[in-house]
Coordinates of C-alpha atoms in Angstrom, one line a residue:
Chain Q
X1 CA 130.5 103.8 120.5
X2 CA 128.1 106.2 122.2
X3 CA 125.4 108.4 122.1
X4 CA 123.3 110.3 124.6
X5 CA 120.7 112.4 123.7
X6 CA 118.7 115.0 125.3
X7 CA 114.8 117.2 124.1
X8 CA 113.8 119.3 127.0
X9 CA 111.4 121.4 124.8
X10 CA 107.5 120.0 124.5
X11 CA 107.0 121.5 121.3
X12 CA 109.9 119.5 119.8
X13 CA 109.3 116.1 121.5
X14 CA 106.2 116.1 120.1
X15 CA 107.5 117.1 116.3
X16 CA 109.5 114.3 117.3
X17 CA 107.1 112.0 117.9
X18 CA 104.9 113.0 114.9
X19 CA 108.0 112.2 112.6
X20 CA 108.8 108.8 114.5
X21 CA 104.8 107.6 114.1
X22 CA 105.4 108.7 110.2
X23 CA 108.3 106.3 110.1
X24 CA 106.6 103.8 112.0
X25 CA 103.6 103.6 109.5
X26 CA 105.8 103.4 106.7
X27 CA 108.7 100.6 107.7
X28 CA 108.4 97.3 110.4
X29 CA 111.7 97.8 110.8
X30 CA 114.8 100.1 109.9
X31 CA 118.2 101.4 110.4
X32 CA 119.1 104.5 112.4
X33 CA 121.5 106.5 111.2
X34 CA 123.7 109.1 113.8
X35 CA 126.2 111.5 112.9
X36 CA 127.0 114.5 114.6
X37 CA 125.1 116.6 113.0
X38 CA 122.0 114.8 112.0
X39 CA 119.5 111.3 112.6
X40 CA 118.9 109.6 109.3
X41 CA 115.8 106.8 109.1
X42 CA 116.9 104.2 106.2
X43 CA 114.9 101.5 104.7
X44 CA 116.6 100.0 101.6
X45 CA 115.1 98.2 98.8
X46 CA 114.3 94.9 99.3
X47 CA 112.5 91.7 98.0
X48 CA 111.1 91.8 101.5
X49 CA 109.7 95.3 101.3
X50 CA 108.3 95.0 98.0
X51 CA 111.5 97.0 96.7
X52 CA 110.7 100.0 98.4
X53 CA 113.1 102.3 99.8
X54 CA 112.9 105.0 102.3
X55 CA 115.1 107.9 103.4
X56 CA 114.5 110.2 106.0
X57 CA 116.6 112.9 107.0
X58 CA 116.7 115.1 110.6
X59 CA 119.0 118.1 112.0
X60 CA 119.6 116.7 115.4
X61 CA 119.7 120.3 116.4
X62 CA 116.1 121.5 115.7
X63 CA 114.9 118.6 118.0
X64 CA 117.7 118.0 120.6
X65 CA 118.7 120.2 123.7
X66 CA 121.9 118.5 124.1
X67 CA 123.3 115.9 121.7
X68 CA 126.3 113.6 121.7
X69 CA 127.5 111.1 120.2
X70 CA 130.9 108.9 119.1
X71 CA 131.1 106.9 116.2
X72 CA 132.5 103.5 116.1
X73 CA 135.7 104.9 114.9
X74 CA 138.1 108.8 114.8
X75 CA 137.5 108.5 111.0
X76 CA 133.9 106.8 110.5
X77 CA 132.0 108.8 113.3
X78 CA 128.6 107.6 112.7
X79 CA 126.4 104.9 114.3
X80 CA 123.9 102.6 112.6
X81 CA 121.7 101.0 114.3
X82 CA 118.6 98.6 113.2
X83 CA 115.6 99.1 115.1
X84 CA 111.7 99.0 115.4
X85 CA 110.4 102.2 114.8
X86 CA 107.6 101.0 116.2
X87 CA 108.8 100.7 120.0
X88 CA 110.3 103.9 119.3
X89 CA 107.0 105.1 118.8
X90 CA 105.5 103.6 121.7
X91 CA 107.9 104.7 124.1
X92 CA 107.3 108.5 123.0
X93 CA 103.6 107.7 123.2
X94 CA 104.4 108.2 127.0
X95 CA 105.8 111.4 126.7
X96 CA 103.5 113.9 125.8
X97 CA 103.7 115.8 128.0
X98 CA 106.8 115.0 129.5
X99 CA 109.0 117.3 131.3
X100 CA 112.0 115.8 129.6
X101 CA 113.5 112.9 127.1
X102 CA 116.4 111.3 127.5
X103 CA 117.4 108.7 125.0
X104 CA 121.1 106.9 125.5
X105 CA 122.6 103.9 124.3
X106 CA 123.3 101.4 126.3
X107 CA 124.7 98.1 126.5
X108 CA 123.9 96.1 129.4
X109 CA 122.9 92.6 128.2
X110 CA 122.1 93.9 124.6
X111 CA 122.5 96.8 123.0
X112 CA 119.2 98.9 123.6
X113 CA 118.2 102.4 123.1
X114 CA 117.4 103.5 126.2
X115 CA 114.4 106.3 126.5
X116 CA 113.5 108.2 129.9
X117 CA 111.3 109.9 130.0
X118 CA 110.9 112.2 133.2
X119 CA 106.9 113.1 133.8
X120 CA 105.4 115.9 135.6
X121 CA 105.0 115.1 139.6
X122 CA 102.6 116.6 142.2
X123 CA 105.7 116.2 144.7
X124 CA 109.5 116.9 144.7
X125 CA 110.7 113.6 143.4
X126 CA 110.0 113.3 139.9
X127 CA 108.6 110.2 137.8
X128 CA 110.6 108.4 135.4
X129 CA 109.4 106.1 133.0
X130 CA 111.9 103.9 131.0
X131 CA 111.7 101.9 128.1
X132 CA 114.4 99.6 127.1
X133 CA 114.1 99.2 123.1
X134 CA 116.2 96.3 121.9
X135 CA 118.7 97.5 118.9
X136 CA 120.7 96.1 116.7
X137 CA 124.2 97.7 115.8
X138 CA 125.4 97.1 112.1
X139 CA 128.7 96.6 111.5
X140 CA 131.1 99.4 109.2
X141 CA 131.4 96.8 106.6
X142 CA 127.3 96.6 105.3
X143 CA 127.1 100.6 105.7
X144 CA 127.4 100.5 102.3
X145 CA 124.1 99.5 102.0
X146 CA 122.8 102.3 103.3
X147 CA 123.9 105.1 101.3
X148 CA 121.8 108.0 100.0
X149 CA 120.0 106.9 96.9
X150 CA 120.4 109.5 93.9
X151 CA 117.3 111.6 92.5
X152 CA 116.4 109.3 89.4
X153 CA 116.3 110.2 86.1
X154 CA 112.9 111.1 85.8
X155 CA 110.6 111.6 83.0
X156 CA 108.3 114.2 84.7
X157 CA 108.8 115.9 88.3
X158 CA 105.3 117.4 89.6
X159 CA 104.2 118.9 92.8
X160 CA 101.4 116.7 94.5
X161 CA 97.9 117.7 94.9
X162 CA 96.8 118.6 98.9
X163 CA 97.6 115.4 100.2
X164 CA 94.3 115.3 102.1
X165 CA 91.9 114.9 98.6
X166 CA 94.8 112.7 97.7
X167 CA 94.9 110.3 100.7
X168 CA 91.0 110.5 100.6
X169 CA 90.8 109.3 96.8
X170 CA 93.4 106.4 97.6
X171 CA 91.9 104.9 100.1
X172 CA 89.2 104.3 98.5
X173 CA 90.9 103.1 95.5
X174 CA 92.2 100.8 97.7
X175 CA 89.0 99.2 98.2
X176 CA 88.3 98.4 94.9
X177 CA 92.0 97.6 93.5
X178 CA 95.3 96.4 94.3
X179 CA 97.4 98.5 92.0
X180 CA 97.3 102.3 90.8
X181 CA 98.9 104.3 88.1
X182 CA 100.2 107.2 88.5
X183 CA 100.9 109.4 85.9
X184 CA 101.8 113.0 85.2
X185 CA 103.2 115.5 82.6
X186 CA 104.6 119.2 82.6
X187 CA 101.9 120.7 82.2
X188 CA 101.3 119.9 86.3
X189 CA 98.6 117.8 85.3
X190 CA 97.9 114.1 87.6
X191 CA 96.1 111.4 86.8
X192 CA 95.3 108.6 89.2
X193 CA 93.6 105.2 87.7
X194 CA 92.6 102.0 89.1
X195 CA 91.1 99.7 86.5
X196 CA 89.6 96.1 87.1
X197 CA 86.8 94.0 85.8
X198 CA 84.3 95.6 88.0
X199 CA 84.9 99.7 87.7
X200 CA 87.4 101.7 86.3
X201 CA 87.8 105.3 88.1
X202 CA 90.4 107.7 87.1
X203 CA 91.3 111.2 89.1
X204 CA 92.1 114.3 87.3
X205 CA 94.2 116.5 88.8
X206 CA 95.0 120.0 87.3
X207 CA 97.4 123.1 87.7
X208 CA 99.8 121.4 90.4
X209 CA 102.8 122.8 88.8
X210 CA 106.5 121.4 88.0
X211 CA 109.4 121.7 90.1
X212 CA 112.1 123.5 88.2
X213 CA 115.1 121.3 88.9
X214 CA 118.5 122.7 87.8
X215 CA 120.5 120.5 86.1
X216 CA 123.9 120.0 87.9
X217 CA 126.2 118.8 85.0
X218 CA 124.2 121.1 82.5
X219 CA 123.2 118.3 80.8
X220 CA 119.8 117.9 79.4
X221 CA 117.8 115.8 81.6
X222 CA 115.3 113.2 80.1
X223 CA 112.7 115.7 81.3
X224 CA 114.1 118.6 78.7
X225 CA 112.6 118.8 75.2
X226 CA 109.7 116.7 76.5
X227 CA 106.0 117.1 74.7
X228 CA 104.4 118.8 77.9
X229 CA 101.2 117.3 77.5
X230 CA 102.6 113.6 77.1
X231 CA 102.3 112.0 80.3
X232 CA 104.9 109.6 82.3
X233 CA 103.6 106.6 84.1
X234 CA 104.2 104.1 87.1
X235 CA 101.5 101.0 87.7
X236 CA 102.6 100.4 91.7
X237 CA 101.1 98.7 94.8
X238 CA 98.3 100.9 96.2
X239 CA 98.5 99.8 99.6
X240 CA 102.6 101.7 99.4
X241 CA 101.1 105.1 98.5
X242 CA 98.2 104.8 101.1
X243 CA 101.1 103.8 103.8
X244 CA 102.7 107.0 102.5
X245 CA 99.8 109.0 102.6
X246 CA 98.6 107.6 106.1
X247 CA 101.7 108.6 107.2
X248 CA 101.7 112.3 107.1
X249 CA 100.2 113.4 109.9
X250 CA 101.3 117.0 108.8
X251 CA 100.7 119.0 105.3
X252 CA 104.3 119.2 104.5
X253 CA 105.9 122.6 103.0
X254 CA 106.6 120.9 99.8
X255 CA 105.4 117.8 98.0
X256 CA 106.5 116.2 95.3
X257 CA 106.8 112.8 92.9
X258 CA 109.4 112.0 90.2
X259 CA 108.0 109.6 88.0
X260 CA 110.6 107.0 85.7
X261 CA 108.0 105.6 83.2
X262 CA 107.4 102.0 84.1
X263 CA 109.9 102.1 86.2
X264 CA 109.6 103.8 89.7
X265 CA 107.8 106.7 91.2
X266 CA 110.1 108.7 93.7
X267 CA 108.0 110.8 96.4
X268 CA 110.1 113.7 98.4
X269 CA 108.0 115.0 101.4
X270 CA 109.9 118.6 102.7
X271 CA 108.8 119.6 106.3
X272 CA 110.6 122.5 107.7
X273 CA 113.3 120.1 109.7
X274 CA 112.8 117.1 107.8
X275 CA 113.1 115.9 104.6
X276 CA 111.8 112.2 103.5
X277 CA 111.9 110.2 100.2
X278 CA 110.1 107.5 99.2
X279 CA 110.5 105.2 96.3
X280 CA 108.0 103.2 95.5
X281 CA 108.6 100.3 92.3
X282 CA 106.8 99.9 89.0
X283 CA 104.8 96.3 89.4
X284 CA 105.9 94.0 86.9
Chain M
X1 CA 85.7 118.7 82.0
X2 CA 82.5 120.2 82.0
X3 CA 80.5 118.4 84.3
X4 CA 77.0 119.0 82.9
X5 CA 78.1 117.8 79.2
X6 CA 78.6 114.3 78.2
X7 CA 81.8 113.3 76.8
X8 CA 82.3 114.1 73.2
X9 CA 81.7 110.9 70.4
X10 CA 78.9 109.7 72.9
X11 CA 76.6 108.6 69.5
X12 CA 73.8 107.2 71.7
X13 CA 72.2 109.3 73.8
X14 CA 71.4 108.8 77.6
X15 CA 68.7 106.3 79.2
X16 CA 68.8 108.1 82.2
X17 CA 71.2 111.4 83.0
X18 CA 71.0 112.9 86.3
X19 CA 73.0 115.7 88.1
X20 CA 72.9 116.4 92.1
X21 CA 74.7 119.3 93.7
X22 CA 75.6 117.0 96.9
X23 CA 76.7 113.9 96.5
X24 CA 76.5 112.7 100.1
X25 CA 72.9 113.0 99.4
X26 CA 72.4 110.2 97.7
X27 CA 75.4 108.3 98.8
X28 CA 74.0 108.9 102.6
X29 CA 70.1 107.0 101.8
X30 CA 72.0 104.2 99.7
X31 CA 74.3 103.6 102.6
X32 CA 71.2 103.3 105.3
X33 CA 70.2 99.7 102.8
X34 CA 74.0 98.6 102.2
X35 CA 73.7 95.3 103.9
X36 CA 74.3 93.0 100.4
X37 CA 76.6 93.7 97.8
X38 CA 74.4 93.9 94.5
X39 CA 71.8 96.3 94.2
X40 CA 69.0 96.9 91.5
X41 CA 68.9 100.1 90.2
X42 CA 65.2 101.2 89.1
X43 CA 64.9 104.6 87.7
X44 CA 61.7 106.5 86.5
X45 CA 61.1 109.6 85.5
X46 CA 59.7 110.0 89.1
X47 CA 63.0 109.3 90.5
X48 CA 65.6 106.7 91.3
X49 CA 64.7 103.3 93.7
X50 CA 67.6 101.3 94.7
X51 CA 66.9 97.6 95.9
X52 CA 68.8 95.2 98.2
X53 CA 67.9 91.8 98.8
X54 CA 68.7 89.3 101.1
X55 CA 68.1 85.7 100.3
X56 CA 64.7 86.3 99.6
X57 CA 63.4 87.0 102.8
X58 CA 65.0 91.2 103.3
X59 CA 64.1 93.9 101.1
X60 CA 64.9 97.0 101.8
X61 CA 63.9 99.8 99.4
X62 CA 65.5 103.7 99.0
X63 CA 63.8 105.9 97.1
X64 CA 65.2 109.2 96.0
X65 CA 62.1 111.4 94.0
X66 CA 63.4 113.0 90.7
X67 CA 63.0 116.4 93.1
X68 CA 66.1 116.2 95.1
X69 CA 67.7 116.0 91.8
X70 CA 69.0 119.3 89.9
X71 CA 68.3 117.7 86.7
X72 CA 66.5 114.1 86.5
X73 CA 66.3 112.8 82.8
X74 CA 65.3 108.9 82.0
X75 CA 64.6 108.8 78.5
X76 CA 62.5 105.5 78.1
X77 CA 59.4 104.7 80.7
X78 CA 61.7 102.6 83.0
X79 CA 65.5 102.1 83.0
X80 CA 66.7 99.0 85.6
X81 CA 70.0 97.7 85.8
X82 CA 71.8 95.7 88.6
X83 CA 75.3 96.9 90.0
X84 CA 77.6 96.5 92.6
X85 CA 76.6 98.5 95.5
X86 CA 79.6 98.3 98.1
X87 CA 81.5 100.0 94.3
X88 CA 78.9 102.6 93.9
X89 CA 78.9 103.8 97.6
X90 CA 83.3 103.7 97.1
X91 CA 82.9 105.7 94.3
X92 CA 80.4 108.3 95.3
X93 CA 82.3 108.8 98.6
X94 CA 85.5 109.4 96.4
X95 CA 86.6 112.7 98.0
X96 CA 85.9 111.2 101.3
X97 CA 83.1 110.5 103.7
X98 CA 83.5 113.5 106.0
X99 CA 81.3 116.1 105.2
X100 CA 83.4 119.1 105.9
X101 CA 81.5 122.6 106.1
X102 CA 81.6 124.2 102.4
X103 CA 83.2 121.0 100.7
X104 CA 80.6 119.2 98.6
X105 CA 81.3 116.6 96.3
X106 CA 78.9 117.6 92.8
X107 CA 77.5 114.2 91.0
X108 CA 76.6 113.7 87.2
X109 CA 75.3 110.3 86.7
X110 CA 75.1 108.9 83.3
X111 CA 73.4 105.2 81.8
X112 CA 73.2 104.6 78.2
X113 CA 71.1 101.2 78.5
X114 CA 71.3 97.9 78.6
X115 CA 75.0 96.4 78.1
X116 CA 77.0 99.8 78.7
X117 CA 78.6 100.5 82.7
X118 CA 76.9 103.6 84.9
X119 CA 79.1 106.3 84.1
X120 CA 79.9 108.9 87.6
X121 CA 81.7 112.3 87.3
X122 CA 82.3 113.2 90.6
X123 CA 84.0 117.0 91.4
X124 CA 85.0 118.1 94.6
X125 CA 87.5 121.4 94.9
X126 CA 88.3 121.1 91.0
X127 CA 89.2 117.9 91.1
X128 CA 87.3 116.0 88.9
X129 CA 86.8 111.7 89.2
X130 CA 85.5 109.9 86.4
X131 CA 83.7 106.3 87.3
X132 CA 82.8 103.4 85.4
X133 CA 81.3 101.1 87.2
X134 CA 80.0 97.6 85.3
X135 CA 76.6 96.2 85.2
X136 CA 74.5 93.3 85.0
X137 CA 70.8 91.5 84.2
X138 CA 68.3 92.5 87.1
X139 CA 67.4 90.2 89.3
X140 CA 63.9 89.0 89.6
X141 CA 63.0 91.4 93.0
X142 CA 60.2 90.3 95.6
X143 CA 57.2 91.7 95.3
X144 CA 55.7 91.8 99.1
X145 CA 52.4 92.8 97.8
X146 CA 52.1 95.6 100.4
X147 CA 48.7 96.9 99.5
X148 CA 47.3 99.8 101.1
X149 CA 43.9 98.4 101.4
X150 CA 45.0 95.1 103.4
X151 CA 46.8 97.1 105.7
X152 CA 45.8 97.2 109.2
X153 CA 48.2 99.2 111.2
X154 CA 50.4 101.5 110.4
X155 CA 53.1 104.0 112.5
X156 CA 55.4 106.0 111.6
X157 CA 58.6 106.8 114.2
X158 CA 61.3 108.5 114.5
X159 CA 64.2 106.4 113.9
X160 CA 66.7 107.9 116.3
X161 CA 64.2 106.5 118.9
X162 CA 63.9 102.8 117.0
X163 CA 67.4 102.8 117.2
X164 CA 68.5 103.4 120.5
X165 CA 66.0 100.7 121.1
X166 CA 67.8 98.1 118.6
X167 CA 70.8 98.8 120.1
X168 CA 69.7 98.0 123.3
X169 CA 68.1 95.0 122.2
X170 CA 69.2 91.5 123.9
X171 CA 70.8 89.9 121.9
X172 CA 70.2 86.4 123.5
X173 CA 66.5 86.4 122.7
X174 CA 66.0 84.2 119.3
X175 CA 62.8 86.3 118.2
X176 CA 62.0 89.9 118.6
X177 CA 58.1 90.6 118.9
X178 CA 56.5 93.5 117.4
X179 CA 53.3 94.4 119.0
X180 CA 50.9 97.4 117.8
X181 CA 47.5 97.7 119.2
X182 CA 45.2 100.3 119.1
X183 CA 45.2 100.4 122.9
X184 CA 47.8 100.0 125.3
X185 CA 50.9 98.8 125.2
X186 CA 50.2 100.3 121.7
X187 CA 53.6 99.7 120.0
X188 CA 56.2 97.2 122.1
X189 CA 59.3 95.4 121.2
X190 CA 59.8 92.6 123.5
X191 CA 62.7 90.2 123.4
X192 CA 62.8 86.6 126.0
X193 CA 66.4 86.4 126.5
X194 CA 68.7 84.2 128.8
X195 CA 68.4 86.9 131.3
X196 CA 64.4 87.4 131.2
X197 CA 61.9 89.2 129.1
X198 CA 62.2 92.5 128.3
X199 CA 59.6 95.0 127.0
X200 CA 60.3 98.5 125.3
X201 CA 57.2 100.4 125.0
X202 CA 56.1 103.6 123.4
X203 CA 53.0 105.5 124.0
X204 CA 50.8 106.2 121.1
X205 CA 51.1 110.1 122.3
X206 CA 55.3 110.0 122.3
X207 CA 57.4 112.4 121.3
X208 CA 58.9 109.9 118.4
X209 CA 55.6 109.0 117.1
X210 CA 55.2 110.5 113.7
X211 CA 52.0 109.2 112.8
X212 CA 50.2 106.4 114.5
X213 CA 47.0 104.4 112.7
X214 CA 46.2 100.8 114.8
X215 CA 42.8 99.2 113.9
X216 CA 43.9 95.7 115.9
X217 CA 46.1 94.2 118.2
X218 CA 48.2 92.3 116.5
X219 CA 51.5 90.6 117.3
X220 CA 54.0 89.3 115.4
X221 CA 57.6 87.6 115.8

């Protein structure tokens, strides 16, 4: 098992950076995923996190200069890994303005991840800071817990509003509830309500607009035949969706939330080279 | 929704109805006397007073005149209500605290008496927030008796000045002493810490000083 990896490029170290201190917001602790071809960030549903799953998806190649990497085995060439996104993050925090990023796996009493990074210097010699960051390697027989969840079968799919107004309007929902509901219809209209003995407040979003989403089998989805104007909902944890909002610390290219009545709220964030879903449970 | 009408199947009308362009306007002067939770709302068809209290010994008072509103109705001669400030203030700053150039957050307010919550329609952008926010009895309020003939000296300051000065106060003192004289020090906060005393004076002809009107010395801790 190896892997050695290599960003040269300042503009990419720091896109790299920005997606890491996303993650890091949004999970204590996750798995890495390597393959050849691209760096997955998994979190999967459990009792500990509230149920909530994440899935973050990179092409190595729009961040690395030089990538390489062997999988435990010829046939399963992949690496997972468990880690704290949050060292990950603070090792990067060093690098902004780095000259390079080297991040290897190593093995010396523990496995770590390894990340030097080499920083500007008024002399010939250059300045290298290292950060060891403890990981742990998962063996091939839990990967199955890591696979890609599949798109539910949601009763409404609707673009989200700009994310600022959103993450504005949470947050202070937050202060006044511990649960939201979300809900939408196909006539891209949102609502988001908090309602306790004190206050009720309710947001009205309009003209946000449905993703078209072909249907792969043909089939009619759930979403088909639908009244437009009938809304789906989902009562979850407020202090999830303002994690996810907190998180983006870019407006991504597309936005977007299926929503399984009752059941679970699915957010997909697109960003040119990254892609990240987020579930998010119904409470009880 | 229409912000200037009131939901349909309303049946009673509105004790007091009031619309305001920007809502940081009012959600900045209730801020400045957010130091309890509960507030009592007085409204008059000269405007809107908002009261906090601290176990009966603070009162602070913000007024905002039926002027700065676009439209300022109260339908009976005095409508009060108590209501939960720190829920008000999260609910006017809805879209946000920030006052971006251009952005403003437009405020109907709505109170159909005695029993019924203070309805808020917020709109920032076309987005539109709808707030009910739950009332209660008024308090019984402290009347300091403040009147104008008793009163022996008055000033009125700047309060960026006053307040670099309260920050800078030391903290170690147990009293702060207001003194105001028509001659000098004139007007002096003094503080007897750990570390000393310490006096923070301002001349009656300062920059700061608004309005200044001392018929005694008199000090007070």
């Amino acid at each position: 098992m190896r892997f050695g990896a290599k960003i040269l490029d300042l503009a990419c170290l720091n896109h790299f950076s920005r997606v890491i201190n996303t993650i890091a917001k949004l999970a204590k602790t996750c798995t890495l995923r390597l393959t050849d071809s691209k760096l997955y960030f998994i979190l999967s549903d459990k009792v500990a996190n509230g149920g909530v799953s994440m899935w973050c998806e990179l092409c190595q190649g729009n961040f690395f200069d030089e990538f390489q990497m062997e999988g435990v085995a010829a046939e399963h060439n992949e690496i997972y890994l468990e880690l704290v996104p949050e060292n990950l993050s603070r090792a990067l925090k060093t690098a902004q303005s780095a000259k390079a990023v080297k991040i290897k796996l190593t093995n010396k009493h523990c496995p770590c991840l390894r990340v030097a990074v080499e920083l500007p210097s008024l002399t010939s010699s250059s300045r290298i800071v290292t950060h060891d960051i403890p990981v742990g390697v998962i063996p091939r027989r839990l990967w199955n817990d890591f696979r890609e969840p599949s798109v539910p079968d949601f009763d409404v799919s609707i673009y989200l509003p700009v994310l600022k107004t959103m993450k504005s309007v949470v947050e202070r929902m937050k202060n006044l509830s511990n649960s939201i509901v979300i809900e939408a219809n196909l006539n891209g209209e949102m609502n988001l309500k908090i309602e306790t003995d004190l206050v009720s407040v309710t947001t009205h979003f309009k003209d946000l607009g449905n993703p078209p989403w072909a249907s792969e089998d043909g089939d009619q989805s759930s979403a088909e035949g639908r009244d437009p104007e009938s809304m789906a909902e989902a009562r979850i944890d407020i202090r999830k969706l303002q994690q996810l909002l907190a998180g983006q610390q870019v407006n991504p290219t597309k936005a977007l939330c299926n929503i399984v009545s009752k059941r679970i709220v699915h957010f997909i964030l697109l960003h040119e080279d990254v892609s990240l879903q987020y579930f998010i449970p119904a409470l009880a | 929704m229409p912000l200037s009408a009131p939901p349909a199947g309303s049946g009673q009308p509105y004790l007091l109805s009031a619309s305001l362009d920007n809502a940081r306007h009012l959600s900045s002067l209730l801020r400045a006397v957010h130091f309890q939770d509960h507030a009592t709302c007085f409204a008059t068809a000269n405007g809107l007073r908002v009261t906090v209290e601290d176990a009966k010994c603070i009162q602070a008072n913000a007024f905002i005149q039926a002027e700065i509103f676009q439209e300022f109705a109260v339908q009976e001669e005095s409508v009060t209500f108590r209501i939960n400030l720190s829920v008000l203030l999260d609910c006017l700053n809805i879209f946000g605290t920030g006052s971006l150039p251009g952005t403003t957050t437009a405020l109907r307010m709505c109170y159909r008496g005695y029993g019924h919550p203070l309805m808020l329609f917020l709109e920032e952008g076309g987005v539109v927030t709808v707030c009910k926010i739950n009332t209660q009895e008024p308090d019984e309020l402290l009347d300091f008796d403040f009147c104008s003939t008793k009163v022996v000296n008055k000033i009125i300051l700047q309060s960026e000045g006053l307040r670099e000065a309260f920050a800078e106060l030391d903290m170690t003192s147990e009293v702060l002493q207001i003194t105001m004289s028509p001659d000098k020090p004139y007007f002096r906060l003094s503080t007897f810490g750990n570390a000393g005393s310490a006096h923070l004076d301002y001349p009656r002809d300062s920059d700061l000083m608004e309005a200044f009107h001392c018929n005694q010395t008199q000090t007070n801790r």
